[in-house]
């Protein structure tokens, strides 16, 4: 039996809002990585033998954000089978938890101009994690 989709429920609107944020955040990261200034900085880094791990992580995180955003946006409309949607949900939550811990540890107050910017970034990540958790699919 198919479920009736309520387009204006708070859960659907939250899923679409968080999904759009993730999608646009990932797309913006990829755009920023392809800017002329970023390319010049990577070229200079390659010249002096700098580690490129952060660039690789940025690309992987951006792709996961985009994929997670797409799943969250189209999921509530029944376009993804429930089993795949539930698996994708747990992958997205796990990814965001890892991203939150990673950015808190390696984007901490030492790397930000002020402690307040670090706290703001951390609180945004925690708020998204809480929003994702509230979208948890029901177990059957």
PDB file of C-alpha atoms in Angstrom:
ATOM      1  CA  UNK A   1       0.000   0.000   0.000  1.00  0.00           C
ATOM      2  CA  UNK A   2       1.466   3.347  -0.971  1.00  0.00           C
ATOM      3  CA  UNK A   3       1.693   6.179   1.478  1.00  0.00           C
ATOM      4  CA  UNK A   4       0.117   9.543   0.737  1.00  0.00           C
ATOM      5  CA  UNK A   5       2.779  12.208   0.443  1.00  0.00           C
ATOM      6  CA  UNK A   6       2.091  15.462   2.256  1.00  0.00           C
ATOM      7  CA  UNK A   7       4.171  18.064   0.416  1.00  0.00           C
ATOM      8  CA  UNK A   8       3.741  20.672   3.127  1.00  0.00           C
ATOM      9  CA  UNK A   9       4.455  18.610   6.221  1.00  0.00           C
ATOM     10  CA  UNK A  10       7.213  19.854   8.469  1.00  0.00           C
ATOM     11  CA  UNK A  11       9.203  16.667   7.862  1.00  0.00           C
ATOM     12  CA  UNK A  12       9.071  17.071   4.083  1.00  0.00           C
ATOM     13  CA  UNK A  13       9.999  20.741   4.270  1.00  0.00           C
ATOM     14  CA  UNK A  14      12.878  19.964   6.657  1.00  0.00           C
ATOM     15  CA  UNK A  15      14.169  17.191   4.369  1.00  0.00           C
ATOM     16  CA  UNK A  16      14.003  19.456   1.324  1.00  0.00           C
ATOM     17  CA  UNK A  17      15.623  22.368   3.176  1.00  0.00           C
ATOM     18  CA  UNK A  18      18.497  20.306   4.594  1.00  0.00           C
ATOM     19  CA  UNK A  19      18.870  18.502   1.270  1.00  0.00           C
ATOM     20  CA  UNK A  20      19.128  21.770  -0.634  1.00  0.00           C
ATOM     21  CA  UNK A  21      21.683  23.044   1.875  1.00  0.00           C
ATOM     22  CA  UNK A  22      23.820  19.916   1.467  1.00  0.00           C
ATOM     23  CA  UNK A  23      23.528  19.959  -2.327  1.00  0.00           C
ATOM     24  CA  UNK A  24      24.393  23.646  -2.639  1.00  0.00           C
ATOM     25  CA  UNK A  25      27.187  23.385  -0.077  1.00  0.00           C
ATOM     26  CA  UNK A  26      28.782  20.523  -2.012  1.00  0.00           C
ATOM     27  CA  UNK A  27      28.360  22.307  -5.346  1.00  0.00           C
ATOM     28  CA  UNK A  28      29.890  25.495  -3.906  1.00  0.00           C
ATOM     29  CA  UNK A  29      32.890  23.535  -2.634  1.00  0.00           C
ATOM     30  CA  UNK A  30      33.499  22.084  -6.095  1.00  0.00           C
ATOM     31  CA  UNK A  31      33.099  25.509  -7.693  1.00  0.00           C
ATOM     32  CA  UNK A  32      35.532  27.042  -5.198  1.00  0.00           C
ATOM     33  CA  UNK A  33      38.083  24.279  -5.844  1.00  0.00           C
ATOM     34  CA  UNK A  34      38.007  25.121  -9.558  1.00  0.00           C
ATOM     35  CA  UNK A  35      38.472  28.858  -9.114  1.00  0.00           C
ATOM     36  CA  UNK A  36      41.641  30.355 -10.610  1.00  0.00           C
ATOM     37  CA  UNK A  37      42.966  31.311  -7.171  1.00  0.00           C
ATOM     38  CA  UNK A  38      42.462  27.771  -5.813  1.00  0.00           C
ATOM     39  CA  UNK A  39      44.151  26.282  -8.882  1.00  0.00           C
ATOM     40  CA  UNK A  40      47.094  28.666  -8.446  1.00  0.00           C
ATOM     41  CA  UNK A  41      47.390  27.761  -4.760  1.00  0.00           C
ATOM     42  CA  UNK A  42      47.350  24.034  -5.557  1.00  0.00           C
ATOM     43  CA  UNK A  43      49.959  24.580  -8.273  1.00  0.00           C
ATOM     44  CA  UNK A  44      52.188  26.432  -5.822  1.00  0.00           C
ATOM     45  CA  UNK A  45      51.627  23.672  -3.284  1.00  0.00           C
ATOM     46  CA  UNK A  46      52.621  21.047  -5.845  1.00  0.00           C
ATOM     47  CA  UNK A  47      55.718  23.059  -6.661  1.00  0.00           C
ATOM     48  CA  UNK A  48      56.909  23.002  -3.060  1.00  0.00           C
ATOM     49  CA  UNK A  49      55.744  19.420  -2.436  1.00  0.00           C
ATOM     50  CA  UNK A  50      52.754  20.157  -0.203  1.00  0.00           C
ATOM     51  CA  UNK A  51      50.414  17.342   0.824  1.00  0.00           C
ATOM     52  CA  UNK A  52      47.242  17.260  -1.307  1.00  0.00           C
ATOM     53  CA  UNK A  53      45.169  15.263   1.183  1.00  0.00           C
ATOM     54  CA  UNK A  54      42.980  18.248   2.081  1.00  0.00           C
ATOM     55  CA  UNK A  55      42.063  18.783  -1.570  1.00  0.00           C
ATOM     56  CA  UNK A  56      41.149  15.123  -1.991  1.00  0.00           C
ATOM     57  CA  UNK A  57      39.059  15.205   1.207  1.00  0.00           C
ATOM     58  CA  UNK A  58      37.328  18.389   0.052  1.00  0.00           C
ATOM     59  CA  UNK A  59      36.334  16.747  -3.244  1.00  0.00           C
ATOM     60  CA  UNK A  60      35.132  13.555  -1.516  1.00  0.00           C
ATOM     61  CA  UNK A  61      33.158  15.537   1.081  1.00  0.00           C
ATOM     62  CA  UNK A  62      31.635  17.725  -1.657  1.00  0.00           C
ATOM     63  CA  UNK A  63      30.505  14.706  -3.682  1.00  0.00           C
ATOM     64  CA  UNK A  64      29.016  13.069  -0.580  1.00  0.00           C
ATOM     65  CA  UNK A  65      27.206  16.321   0.283  1.00  0.00           C
ATOM     66  CA  UNK A  66      25.742  16.527  -3.217  1.00  0.00           C
ATOM     67  CA  UNK A  67      24.630  12.877  -3.182  1.00  0.00           C
ATOM     68  CA  UNK A  68      23.176  13.242   0.323  1.00  0.00           C
ATOM     69  CA  UNK A  69      21.360  16.403  -0.684  1.00  0.00           C
ATOM     70  CA  UNK A  70      19.792  14.712  -3.691  1.00  0.00           C
ATOM     71  CA  UNK A  71      18.634  11.770  -1.566  1.00  0.00           C
ATOM     72  CA  UNK A  72      17.105  14.106   1.024  1.00  0.00           C
ATOM     73  CA  UNK A  73      15.333  16.233  -1.589  1.00  0.00           C
ATOM     74  CA  UNK A  74      13.818  13.411  -3.660  1.00  0.00           C
ATOM     75  CA  UNK A  75      13.375  10.865  -0.846  1.00  0.00           C
ATOM     76  CA  UNK A  76      10.187  12.260   0.714  1.00  0.00           C
ATOM     77  CA  UNK A  77       8.444  12.193  -2.668  1.00  0.00           C
ATOM     78  CA  UNK A  78       8.706   8.400  -2.960  1.00  0.00           C
ATOM     79  CA  UNK A  79      11.190   8.446  -5.847  1.00  0.00           C
ATOM     80  CA  UNK A  80      13.642   6.211  -3.971  1.00  0.00           C
ATOM     81  CA  UNK A  81      12.695   2.743  -2.652  1.00  0.00           C
ATOM     82  CA  UNK A  82      12.363   2.638   1.141  1.00  0.00           C
ATOM     83  CA  UNK A  83      15.228   0.186   1.709  1.00  0.00           C
ATOM     84  CA  UNK A  84      17.673   2.316  -0.308  1.00  0.00           C
ATOM     85  CA  UNK A  85      16.385   5.490   1.322  1.00  0.00           C
ATOM     86  CA  UNK A  86      16.930   4.059   4.828  1.00  0.00           C
ATOM     87  CA  UNK A  87      20.449   2.906   3.967  1.00  0.00           C
ATOM     88  CA  UNK A  88      21.233   6.267   2.394  1.00  0.00           C
ATOM     89  CA  UNK A  89      19.916   8.035   5.484  1.00  0.00           C
ATOM     90  CA  UNK A  90      22.309   6.182   7.791  1.00  0.00           C
ATOM     91  CA  UNK A  91      25.205   6.799   5.401  1.00  0.00           C
ATOM     92  CA  UNK A  92      24.377  10.523   5.347  1.00  0.00           C
ATOM     93  CA  UNK A  93      24.083  10.731   9.151  1.00  0.00           C
ATOM     94  CA  UNK A  94      27.361   8.835   9.615  1.00  0.00           C
ATOM     95  CA  UNK A  95      29.081  11.043   7.049  1.00  0.00           C
ATOM     96  CA  UNK A  96      27.803  14.225   8.674  1.00  0.00           C
ATOM     97  CA  UNK A  97      28.884  13.028  12.129  1.00  0.00           C
ATOM     98  CA  UNK A  98      32.385  12.329  10.789  1.00  0.00           C
ATOM     99  CA  UNK A  99      32.428  15.700   9.013  1.00  0.00           C
ATOM    100  CA  UNK A 100      31.368  17.455  12.226  1.00  0.00           C
ATOM    101  CA  UNK A 101      34.122  15.814  14.265  1.00  0.00           C
ATOM    102  CA  UNK A 102      36.701  16.381  11.496  1.00  0.00           C
ATOM    103  CA  UNK A 103      35.841  20.070  11.084  1.00  0.00           C
ATOM    104  CA  UNK A 104      35.785  20.592  14.863  1.00  0.00           C
ATOM    105  CA  UNK A 105      39.220  19.010  15.235  1.00  0.00           C
ATOM    106  CA  UNK A 106      40.967  20.304  12.123  1.00  0.00           C
ATOM    107  CA  UNK A 107      39.061  23.547  11.679  1.00  0.00           C
ATOM    108  CA  UNK A 108      39.319  24.523  15.324  1.00  0.00           C
ATOM    109  CA  UNK A 109      40.000  27.908  16.887  1.00  0.00           C
ATOM    110  CA  UNK A 110      43.655  27.752  15.862  1.00  0.00           C
ATOM    111  CA  UNK A 111      42.655  27.699  12.176  1.00  0.00           C
ATOM    112  CA  UNK A 112      39.861  30.289  12.329  1.00  0.00           C
ATOM    113  CA  UNK A 113      40.306  34.047  12.713  1.00  0.00           C
ATOM    114  CA  UNK A 114      38.209  34.013  15.885  1.00  0.00           C
ATOM    115  CA  UNK A 115      36.847  31.431  18.289  1.00  0.00           C
ATOM    116  CA  UNK A 116      33.338  32.663  17.513  1.00  0.00           C
ATOM    117  CA  UNK A 117      33.659  31.607  13.844  1.00  0.00           C
ATOM    118  CA  UNK A 118      34.691  28.130  14.970  1.00  0.00           C
ATOM    119  CA  UNK A 119      31.761  27.922  17.404  1.00  0.00           C
ATOM    120  CA  UNK A 120      29.401  29.157  14.666  1.00  0.00           C
ATOM    121  CA  UNK A 121      30.645  26.506  12.220  1.00  0.00           C
ATOM    122  CA  UNK A 122      30.460  23.774  14.852  1.00  0.00           C
ATOM    123  CA  UNK A 123      26.944  24.772  15.936  1.00  0.00           C
ATOM    124  CA  UNK A 124      25.759  24.771  12.288  1.00  0.00           C
ATOM    125  CA  UNK A 125      27.116  21.249  11.819  1.00  0.00           C
ATOM    126  CA  UNK A 126      25.452  20.095  15.051  1.00  0.00           C
ATOM    127  CA  UNK A 127      22.144  21.711  14.009  1.00  0.00           C
ATOM    128  CA  UNK A 128      22.268  19.902  10.652  1.00  0.00           C
ATOM    129  CA  UNK A 129      23.071  16.637  12.427  1.00  0.00           C
ATOM    130  CA  UNK A 130      20.075  17.183  14.732  1.00  0.00           C
ATOM    131  CA  UNK A 131      17.848  17.987  11.734  1.00  0.00           C
ATOM    132  CA  UNK A 132      19.035  14.842   9.989  1.00  0.00           C
ATOM    133  CA  UNK A 133      18.349  12.806  13.111  1.00  0.00           C
ATOM    134  CA  UNK A 134      14.792  14.146  13.279  1.00  0.00           C
ATOM    135  CA  UNK A 135      14.280  12.855   9.709  1.00  0.00           C
ATOM    136  CA  UNK A 136      15.152   9.310  10.823  1.00  0.00           C
ATOM    137  CA  UNK A 137      12.996   6.786   8.925  1.00  0.00           C
ATOM    138  CA  UNK A 138      10.666   4.610  10.949  1.00  0.00           C
ATOM    139  CA  UNK A 139      11.783   1.046  11.538  1.00  0.00           C
ATOM    140  CA  UNK A 140       9.494  -1.710  10.307  1.00  0.00           C
TER     141      UNK A 140
END
